[in-house]
């Protein structure tokens, strides 16, 4: 590998890809995408569709790319929750198989973006997911993708981030996600209650912490390991996160009345009839995320101490980063 490794980044137009493109330093990054992408600090944009044979490239272009690439960051994925299992197969599972084949030809290690929610499905998980859990097909597909990579024999790492929020210092994100949407709804006083299992941590991580960890891993030549990009026992609890929402609302001249926190299995939390559609949707997403977190142990596994020690990931309080994310989202 050259002093400045050439890194192929799949999913360059996504939230993680865009964050990586802002953080990139000592590597030459090729931004792989199907459609338009904000190139940021990318050396070049490469058209790639991981659901197609040879990533959608002509054989000579595929071979030339493999000859050029030293490292692959595989971040492309179908990330929307609530689709049936089979819809995740072409991109999340078969796409990962194609990326592994490409990496083998290139002789390149893969850094794979999985999800911390796989903790709910690993042996020893603390509970089961209900048939209707909106995240389950997505999470299953990510775990299967991890297995595809393991079976491929290609050297690889697995990064397992929890739900990501904006940049740790500015709150910036290329696109608002479920955490921002639901937080905004709570801050506007729209949540009649919050369904969360007792003892669950509200584990969200600034996106640049993931990007920094991945880039340091590449620069350090790391080619194996599983890294839980979570706060684990340091993560805020529901009361802390609601206090931050109240602080954010107050700064905008709104008083957020105390929101009851209810066990998702409680009768009151199960009957959503009569509530507006958006309220029903958000409450049921919160309930399902709580179920995944509880099945993952309530407090997600974490590699944060190792990421700080070995990869120089900065020590940022999640509560501060969450408040910055709320401010950034409000300013949009
Ligand atoms: N964001 C989070 O909170 C979070 C948390 C845990 C794990 N993750 C994992 O991190 C990875 C990146 O997440 P994200 O938030 O950046 O996702 P995202 O914003 O939804 O972006 C998904 C990316 O995948 C690309 N993609 C989809 N289908 C593709 C295909 N057939 N071929 C090539 N590229 C394709 C998209 O490209 P187009 O623009 O062409 O559609 C886009 O760049 C995912 O694998 C996800 O599972 C994310």
CSV table of C-alpha atoms and ligand atoms in Angstrom, one decimal:
chain,number,residue,atom,x,y,z
A,1,UNK,CA,0.0,0.0,0.0
A,2,UNK,CA,1.2,3.5,-0.9
A,3,UNK,CA,1.8,6.2,1.8
A,4,UNK,CA,-1.6,7.6,0.7
A,5,UNK,CA,-3.8,4.6,0.3
A,6,UNK,CA,-6.5,4.8,-2.3
A,7,UNK,CA,-9.9,4.1,-0.6
A,8,UNK,CA,-13.1,3.2,-2.4
A,9,UNK,CA,-16.0,4.5,-0.4
A,10,UNK,CA,-19.4,2.9,-1.3
A,11,UNK,CA,-22.5,4.9,-0.2
A,12,UNK,CA,-20.6,8.2,-0.6
A,13,UNK,CA,-23.8,10.2,-1.0
A,14,UNK,CA,-25.2,8.9,2.3
A,15,UNK,CA,-25.1,10.4,5.8
A,16,UNK,CA,-22.0,8.3,6.8
A,17,UNK,CA,-20.4,8.8,3.4
A,18,UNK,CA,-20.8,12.6,3.5
A,19,UNK,CA,-19.4,12.7,7.0
A,20,UNK,CA,-16.4,10.6,5.9
A,21,UNK,CA,-15.8,13.0,2.9
A,22,UNK,CA,-15.6,15.9,5.4
A,23,UNK,CA,-13.1,14.1,7.7
A,24,UNK,CA,-10.8,12.6,5.1
A,25,UNK,CA,-7.1,13.4,5.6
A,26,UNK,CA,-4.2,11.1,4.8
A,27,UNK,CA,-6.0,8.9,2.2
A,28,UNK,CA,-7.1,9.3,-1.4
A,29,UNK,CA,-10.8,8.8,-1.5
A,30,UNK,CA,-12.8,7.6,-4.4
A,31,UNK,CA,-16.5,8.4,-3.9
A,32,UNK,CA,-18.6,5.5,-5.2
A,33,UNK,CA,-22.2,6.3,-5.8
A,34,UNK,CA,-25.1,5.6,-8.2
A,35,UNK,CA,-26.3,9.1,-8.5
A,36,UNK,CA,-25.1,12.7,-7.8
A,37,UNK,CA,-22.8,13.2,-4.9
A,38,UNK,CA,-21.3,16.1,-3.1
A,39,UNK,CA,-17.6,15.1,-3.7
A,40,UNK,CA,-16.2,17.0,-0.7
A,41,UNK,CA,-12.6,16.0,-0.4
A,42,UNK,CA,-12.9,13.0,-2.7
A,43,UNK,CA,-10.2,12.7,-5.3
A,44,UNK,CA,-12.8,11.4,-7.8
A,45,UNK,CA,-16.3,10.2,-8.2
A,46,UNK,CA,-16.9,6.6,-9.4
A,47,UNK,CA,-20.2,5.3,-10.6
A,48,UNK,CA,-21.0,2.0,-8.8
A,49,UNK,CA,-24.2,0.1,-8.1
A,50,UNK,CA,-23.5,-2.7,-5.6
A,51,UNK,CA,-26.7,-4.5,-6.6
A,52,UNK,CA,-25.3,-5.2,-10.1
A,53,UNK,CA,-22.7,-7.7,-11.3
A,54,UNK,CA,-19.2,-6.1,-11.3
A,55,UNK,CA,-20.7,-3.2,-9.4
A,56,UNK,CA,-22.3,-2.1,-12.6
A,57,UNK,CA,-19.0,-1.5,-14.4
A,58,UNK,CA,-17.6,-2.8,-17.7
A,59,UNK,CA,-15.0,-5.6,-17.1
A,60,UNK,CA,-12.0,-3.4,-18.0
A,61,UNK,CA,-13.2,-0.6,-15.8
A,62,UNK,CA,-13.8,-3.0,-12.9
A,63,UNK,CA,-10.3,-4.5,-13.2
A,64,UNK,CA,-8.7,-1.1,-13.5
A,65,UNK,CA,-10.5,0.1,-10.4
A,66,UNK,CA,-9.5,-3.1,-8.5
A,67,UNK,CA,-5.8,-2.5,-9.5
A,68,UNK,CA,-6.0,1.1,-8.1
A,69,UNK,CA,-7.8,0.5,-4.8
A,70,UNK,CA,-6.0,-0.3,-1.6
A,71,UNK,CA,-8.9,-0.3,0.9
A,72,UNK,CA,-12.7,-0.4,0.6
A,73,UNK,CA,-15.1,1.3,3.0
A,74,UNK,CA,-18.5,-0.4,2.4
A,75,UNK,CA,-21.2,2.1,3.6
A,76,UNK,CA,-23.8,1.6,0.8
A,77,UNK,CA,-27.0,0.1,2.1
A,78,UNK,CA,-30.7,0.1,2.1
A,79,UNK,CA,-31.2,1.9,5.5
A,80,UNK,CA,-34.9,2.6,5.5
A,81,UNK,CA,-36.7,0.6,8.1
A,82,UNK,CA,-40.0,-1.2,7.5
A,83,UNK,CA,-39.4,-3.0,4.3
A,84,UNK,CA,-39.9,-6.8,3.9
A,85,UNK,CA,-36.8,-9.0,4.3
A,86,UNK,CA,-36.4,-9.7,0.6
A,87,UNK,CA,-36.1,-6.0,-0.3
A,88,UNK,CA,-32.8,-5.8,1.7
A,89,UNK,CA,-31.2,-8.7,-0.1
A,90,UNK,CA,-30.0,-7.1,-3.4
A,91,UNK,CA,-28.1,-4.2,-1.7
A,92,UNK,CA,-27.4,-5.2,1.9
A,93,UNK,CA,-26.6,-8.9,1.4
A,94,UNK,CA,-25.8,-9.5,-2.3
A,95,UNK,CA,-24.2,-6.1,-2.6
A,96,UNK,CA,-21.9,-6.9,0.3
A,97,UNK,CA,-21.0,-10.2,-1.4
A,98,UNK,CA,-20.1,-8.2,-4.6
A,99,UNK,CA,-18.0,-5.7,-2.6
A,100,UNK,CA,-16.2,-8.7,-1.0
A,101,UNK,CA,-15.5,-10.2,-4.4
A,102,UNK,CA,-14.2,-6.8,-5.6
A,103,UNK,CA,-12.0,-6.4,-2.5
A,104,UNK,CA,-10.5,-9.9,-3.0
A,105,UNK,CA,-9.5,-9.0,-6.6
A,106,UNK,CA,-8.1,-5.7,-5.4
A,107,UNK,CA,-6.3,-7.4,-2.5
A,108,UNK,CA,-7.9,-4.8,-0.3
A,109,UNK,CA,-9.4,-5.0,3.2
A,110,UNK,CA,-13.0,-4.0,3.8
A,111,UNK,CA,-14.2,-1.7,6.5
A,112,UNK,CA,-17.9,-2.5,6.8
A,113,UNK,CA,-20.6,-0.2,8.3
A,114,UNK,CA,-23.0,-2.5,10.1
A,115,UNK,CA,-25.3,-1.5,13.0
A,116,UNK,CA,-25.2,-1.8,16.8
A,117,UNK,CA,-28.7,-3.2,16.6
A,118,UNK,CA,-27.3,-6.6,15.6
A,119,UNK,CA,-26.7,-6.9,19.4
A,120,UNK,CA,-30.4,-7.8,19.6
A,121,UNK,CA,-29.8,-10.9,17.3
A,122,UNK,CA,-26.4,-12.2,18.5
A,123,UNK,CA,-26.2,-15.3,20.7
A,124,UNK,CA,-26.9,-14.3,24.3
A,125,UNK,CA,-29.2,-11.4,23.3
A,126,UNK,CA,-31.4,-10.4,26.2
A,127,UNK,CA,-34.8,-10.8,24.4
A,128,UNK,CA,-36.6,-11.4,21.2
A,129,UNK,CA,-38.0,-9.0,18.7
A,130,UNK,CA,-41.7,-9.0,17.9
A,131,UNK,CA,-42.8,-10.1,14.4
A,132,UNK,CA,-43.8,-6.5,13.7
A,133,UNK,CA,-40.7,-4.7,14.9
A,134,UNK,CA,-40.0,-2.2,12.1
A,135,UNK,CA,-36.3,-2.4,12.4
A,136,UNK,CA,-36.0,-6.3,12.4
A,137,UNK,CA,-35.7,-7.0,8.6
A,138,UNK,CA,-33.1,-4.3,8.2
A,139,UNK,CA,-31.1,-5.5,11.2
A,140,UNK,CA,-31.3,-9.1,10.1
A,141,UNK,CA,-29.9,-8.1,6.7
A,142,UNK,CA,-27.0,-6.3,8.3
A,143,UNK,CA,-26.1,-9.4,10.4
A,144,UNK,CA,-26.3,-11.6,7.3
A,145,UNK,CA,-24.0,-9.1,5.5
A,146,UNK,CA,-21.5,-9.4,8.3
A,147,UNK,CA,-21.6,-13.2,7.8
A,148,UNK,CA,-21.1,-12.9,4.1
A,149,UNK,CA,-18.0,-10.9,4.7
A,150,UNK,CA,-16.8,-13.4,7.4
A,151,UNK,CA,-17.3,-16.3,5.0
A,152,UNK,CA,-15.6,-14.5,2.1
A,153,UNK,CA,-12.2,-14.7,3.9
A,154,UNK,CA,-11.4,-11.1,2.9
A,155,UNK,CA,-9.6,-9.2,5.7
A,156,UNK,CA,-12.2,-6.9,7.2
A,157,UNK,CA,-13.4,-4.9,10.1
A,158,UNK,CA,-17.0,-4.4,11.2
A,159,UNK,CA,-18.1,-1.1,12.6
A,160,UNK,CA,-21.4,-1.2,14.5
A,161,UNK,CA,-22.7,2.3,15.0
A,162,UNK,CA,-25.8,3.0,17.0
A,163,UNK,CA,-28.2,5.7,15.6
A,164,UNK,CA,-26.1,8.6,14.4
A,165,UNK,CA,-26.7,12.2,15.2
A,166,UNK,CA,-25.0,15.4,13.7
A,167,UNK,CA,-21.4,16.4,14.0
A,168,UNK,CA,-20.1,16.5,17.6
A,169,UNK,CA,-19.1,20.2,17.5
A,170,UNK,CA,-21.6,21.7,15.1
A,171,UNK,CA,-24.5,19.3,14.9
A,172,UNK,CA,-24.1,19.3,11.1
A,173,UNK,CA,-25.5,16.5,9.1
A,174,UNK,CA,-26.1,16.1,5.3
A,175,UNK,CA,-29.6,14.8,6.0
A,176,UNK,CA,-31.9,14.8,9.0
A,177,UNK,CA,-32.6,11.2,10.2
A,178,UNK,CA,-35.1,9.5,12.5
A,179,UNK,CA,-33.4,10.8,15.7
A,180,UNK,CA,-33.7,14.4,14.5
A,181,UNK,CA,-37.3,14.0,13.3
A,182,UNK,CA,-38.6,12.4,16.5
A,183,UNK,CA,-36.5,14.7,18.7
A,184,UNK,CA,-38.0,17.7,17.0
A,185,UNK,CA,-41.5,16.3,17.5
A,186,UNK,CA,-40.8,15.8,21.2
A,187,UNK,CA,-39.3,19.3,21.6
A,188,UNK,CA,-42.5,20.7,20.1
A,189,UNK,CA,-44.5,19.1,22.8
A,190,UNK,CA,-46.3,16.6,20.5
A,191,UNK,CA,-45.4,13.4,22.3
A,192,UNK,CA,-48.2,12.3,24.6
A,193,UNK,CA,-45.8,9.9,26.3
A,194,UNK,CA,-42.5,8.1,25.5
A,195,UNK,CA,-42.5,4.3,25.4
A,196,UNK,CA,-39.1,3.1,26.7
A,197,UNK,CA,-38.2,0.0,28.7
A,198,UNK,CA,-36.8,0.8,32.1
A,199,UNK,CA,-33.0,0.7,32.2
A,200,UNK,CA,-32.5,1.4,28.5
A,201,UNK,CA,-29.9,3.9,27.5
A,202,UNK,CA,-30.6,6.4,24.7
A,203,UNK,CA,-27.5,5.6,22.8
A,204,UNK,CA,-26.8,8.0,19.9
A,205,UNK,CA,-23.4,8.9,18.5
A,206,UNK,CA,-22.1,11.9,16.5
A,207,UNK,CA,-21.4,10.9,13.0
A,208,UNK,CA,-17.9,12.3,12.9
A,209,UNK,CA,-16.8,10.0,15.7
A,210,UNK,CA,-17.6,7.0,13.4
A,211,UNK,CA,-15.8,8.7,10.5
A,212,UNK,CA,-12.7,9.5,12.6
A,213,UNK,CA,-12.6,5.9,13.8
A,214,UNK,CA,-12.8,4.5,10.3
A,215,UNK,CA,-10.2,6.8,8.9
A,216,UNK,CA,-7.8,6.2,11.8
A,217,UNK,CA,-8.3,2.4,11.3
A,218,UNK,CA,-7.3,2.8,7.6
A,219,UNK,CA,-4.3,5.0,8.3
A,220,UNK,CA,-3.2,2.6,11.0
A,221,UNK,CA,-3.4,-0.4,8.7
A,222,UNK,CA,-6.1,-2.1,10.8
A,223,UNK,CA,-7.7,-5.0,8.9
A,224,UNK,CA,-9.6,-6.9,11.6
A,225,UNK,CA,-11.8,-6.3,14.5
A,226,UNK,CA,-15.4,-5.5,15.5
A,227,UNK,CA,-16.0,-2.0,16.8
A,228,UNK,CA,-19.2,-1.0,18.6
A,229,UNK,CA,-19.6,2.7,17.9
A,230,UNK,CA,-21.8,3.4,20.9
A,231,UNK,CA,-21.6,5.1,24.3
A,232,UNK,CA,-22.7,1.9,26.1
A,233,UNK,CA,-22.9,2.6,29.9
A,234,UNK,CA,-21.9,6.3,29.3
A,235,UNK,CA,-25.0,6.9,27.1
A,236,UNK,CA,-27.7,9.2,28.4
A,237,UNK,CA,-30.9,7.8,29.9
A,238,UNK,CA,-34.4,8.9,28.9
A,239,UNK,CA,-34.7,11.5,31.7
A,240,UNK,CA,-31.4,13.2,30.6
A,241,UNK,CA,-32.5,13.2,27.0
A,242,UNK,CA,-35.8,14.8,27.9
A,243,UNK,CA,-34.1,17.4,30.0
A,244,UNK,CA,-32.0,18.3,26.9
A,245,UNK,CA,-35.2,18.5,24.8
A,246,UNK,CA,-36.7,20.9,27.5
A,247,UNK,CA,-33.5,23.0,27.5
A,248,UNK,CA,-33.6,23.2,23.7
A,249,UNK,CA,-37.3,24.1,23.7
A,250,UNK,CA,-36.8,26.8,26.4
A,251,UNK,CA,-34.1,28.4,24.3
A,252,UNK,CA,-36.7,28.8,21.6
A,253,UNK,CA,-39.2,30.3,24.0
A,254,UNK,CA,-41.3,27.1,24.4
A,255,UNK,CA,-42.0,25.4,27.7
A,256,UNK,CA,-42.0,21.6,27.3
A,257,UNK,CA,-44.4,20.1,29.8
A,258,UNK,CA,-43.0,16.9,31.5
A,259,UNK,CA,-43.6,13.9,29.2
A,260,UNK,CA,-44.5,10.7,30.9
A,261,UNK,CA,-42.2,7.7,30.2
A,262,UNK,CA,-44.2,4.5,29.9
A,263,UNK,CA,-43.2,0.8,29.6
A,264,UNK,CA,-43.9,-0.1,26.0
A,265,UNK,CA,-45.8,-3.2,27.2
A,266,UNK,CA,-48.1,-1.1,29.4
A,267,UNK,CA,-51.7,-1.1,28.3
A,268,UNK,CA,-51.6,2.7,27.9
A,269,UNK,CA,-48.7,2.5,25.5
A,270,UNK,CA,-50.2,-0.2,23.4
A,271,UNK,CA,-53.5,1.5,22.5
A,272,UNK,CA,-52.6,4.2,20.0
A,273,UNK,CA,-56.2,4.6,18.6
A,274,UNK,CA,-57.5,8.1,18.4
A,275,UNK,CA,-54.0,9.6,18.1
A,276,UNK,CA,-52.9,11.4,14.9
A,277,UNK,CA,-51.2,9.3,12.3
A,278,UNK,CA,-47.7,10.9,12.8
A,279,UNK,CA,-48.0,10.4,16.6
A,280,UNK,CA,-48.9,6.7,16.1
A,281,UNK,CA,-46.0,6.2,13.7
A,282,UNK,CA,-43.4,7.9,16.0
A,283,UNK,CA,-44.6,6.1,19.1
A,284,UNK,CA,-44.5,2.8,17.4
A,285,UNK,CA,-40.9,3.5,16.1
A,286,UNK,CA,-39.9,4.5,19.6
A,287,UNK,CA,-41.4,1.3,21.0
A,288,UNK,CA,-39.6,-0.9,18.4
A,289,UNK,CA,-36.3,0.9,19.0
A,290,UNK,CA,-36.7,0.4,22.7
A,291,UNK,CA,-37.4,-3.3,22.1
A,292,UNK,CA,-34.2,-3.7,20.0
A,293,UNK,CA,-32.2,-1.9,22.6
A,294,UNK,CA,-33.6,-4.0,25.4
A,295,UNK,CA,-32.9,-7.2,23.4
A,296,UNK,CA,-29.3,-5.9,22.9
A,297,UNK,CA,-29.0,-5.7,26.7
A,298,UNK,CA,-30.6,-2.3,27.4
A,299,UNK,CA,-27.1,-0.9,27.5
A,300,UNK,CA,-25.5,-1.6,24.1
A,301,UNK,CA,-22.0,-3.1,23.9
A,302,UNK,CA,-19.4,-0.5,23.3
A,303,UNK,CA,-15.8,-0.1,22.0
A,304,UNK,CA,-15.7,3.6,22.8
A,305,UNK,CA,-12.8,3.3,25.3
A,306,UNK,CA,-10.8,1.4,22.7
A,307,UNK,CA,-11.8,3.8,19.9
A,308,UNK,CA,-10.5,6.7,22.0
A,309,UNK,CA,-7.3,5.0,23.1
A,310,UNK,CA,-6.4,3.4,19.7
A,311,UNK,CA,-8.0,5.6,17.1
A,312,UNK,CA,-7.9,9.0,18.8
A,313,UNK,CA,-11.7,9.4,18.8
A,314,UNK,CA,-12.3,12.6,20.8
A,315,UNK,CA,-14.1,12.3,24.2
A,316,UNK,CA,-17.3,14.2,23.6
A,317,UNK,CA,-20.3,14.0,26.0
A,318,UNK,CA,-23.3,12.6,24.1
A,319,UNK,CA,-25.6,15.1,25.9
A,320,UNK,CA,-23.6,18.1,24.5
A,321,UNK,CA,-23.6,16.5,21.0
A,322,UNK,CA,-27.3,15.8,21.2
A,323,UNK,CA,-28.1,19.4,22.1
A,324,UNK,CA,-26.0,20.7,19.2
A,325,UNK,CA,-27.8,18.3,16.9
A,326,UNK,CA,-31.2,19.7,18.0
A,327,UNK,CA,-29.9,23.3,17.5
A,328,UNK,CA,-28.6,22.5,14.0
A,329,UNK,CA,-31.9,20.8,13.0
A,330,UNK,CA,-33.9,23.8,14.3
A,331,UNK,CA,-31.8,26.2,12.3
A,332,UNK,CA,-32.4,24.4,9.0
B,1,LIG,N1,-27.0,6.7,9.7
B,1,LIG,C1,-27.1,5.9,10.8
B,1,LIG,O1,-27.7,6.3,11.8
B,1,LIG,C2,-26.5,4.5,10.8
B,1,LIG,C3,-26.6,3.8,12.0
B,1,LIG,C4,-26.1,2.5,12.0
B,1,LIG,C5,-25.6,1.9,10.9
B,1,LIG,N2,-25.6,2.6,9.7
B,1,LIG,C6,-25.0,2.0,8.5
B,1,LIG,O2,-24.1,2.8,7.9
B,1,LIG,C7,-24.2,2.7,6.5
B,1,LIG,C8,-24.5,4.1,5.9
B,1,LIG,O3,-25.6,4.6,6.4
B,1,LIG,P1,-26.2,6.1,5.9
B,1,LIG,O4,-26.9,6.6,7.1
B,1,LIG,O5,-25.1,6.8,5.3
B,1,LIG,O6,-27.2,5.6,4.9
B,1,LIG,P2,-28.0,6.5,3.8
B,1,LIG,O7,-27.9,7.9,4.2
B,1,LIG,O8,-29.4,5.9,3.7
B,1,LIG,O9,-27.2,6.3,2.5
B,1,LIG,C9,-27.2,5.0,1.9
B,1,LIG,C10,-26.1,5.0,0.8
B,1,LIG,O10,-26.2,3.7,0.1
B,1,LIG,C11,-26.2,4.0,-1.2
B,1,LIG,N3,-26.8,2.9,-2.0
B,1,LIG,C12,-28.0,2.4,-1.8
B,1,LIG,N4,-28.2,1.4,-2.7
B,1,LIG,C13,-27.1,1.3,-3.5
B,1,LIG,C14,-26.7,0.5,-4.5
B,1,LIG,N5,-27.5,-0.4,-5.1
B,1,LIG,N6,-25.5,0.7,-5.0
B,1,LIG,C15,-24.6,1.6,-4.5
B,1,LIG,N7,-24.9,2.4,-3.5
B,1,LIG,C16,-26.2,2.3,-3.0
B,1,LIG,C17,-26.9,5.3,-1.4
B,1,LIG,O11,-26.6,5.8,-2.7
B,1,LIG,P3,-27.6,6.6,-3.6
B,1,LIG,O12,-27.5,8.0,-3.3
B,1,LIG,O13,-27.2,6.3,-5.0
B,1,LIG,O14,-29.0,6.1,-3.3
B,1,LIG,C18,-26.4,6.1,-0.3
B,1,LIG,O15,-25.1,6.7,-0.6
B,1,LIG,C19,-25.4,1.8,6.2
B,1,LIG,O16,-24.9,0.6,5.7
B,1,LIG,C20,-26.1,1.7,7.5
B,1,LIG,O17,-26.6,0.4,7.7
B,1,LIG,C21,-26.0,3.9,9.6
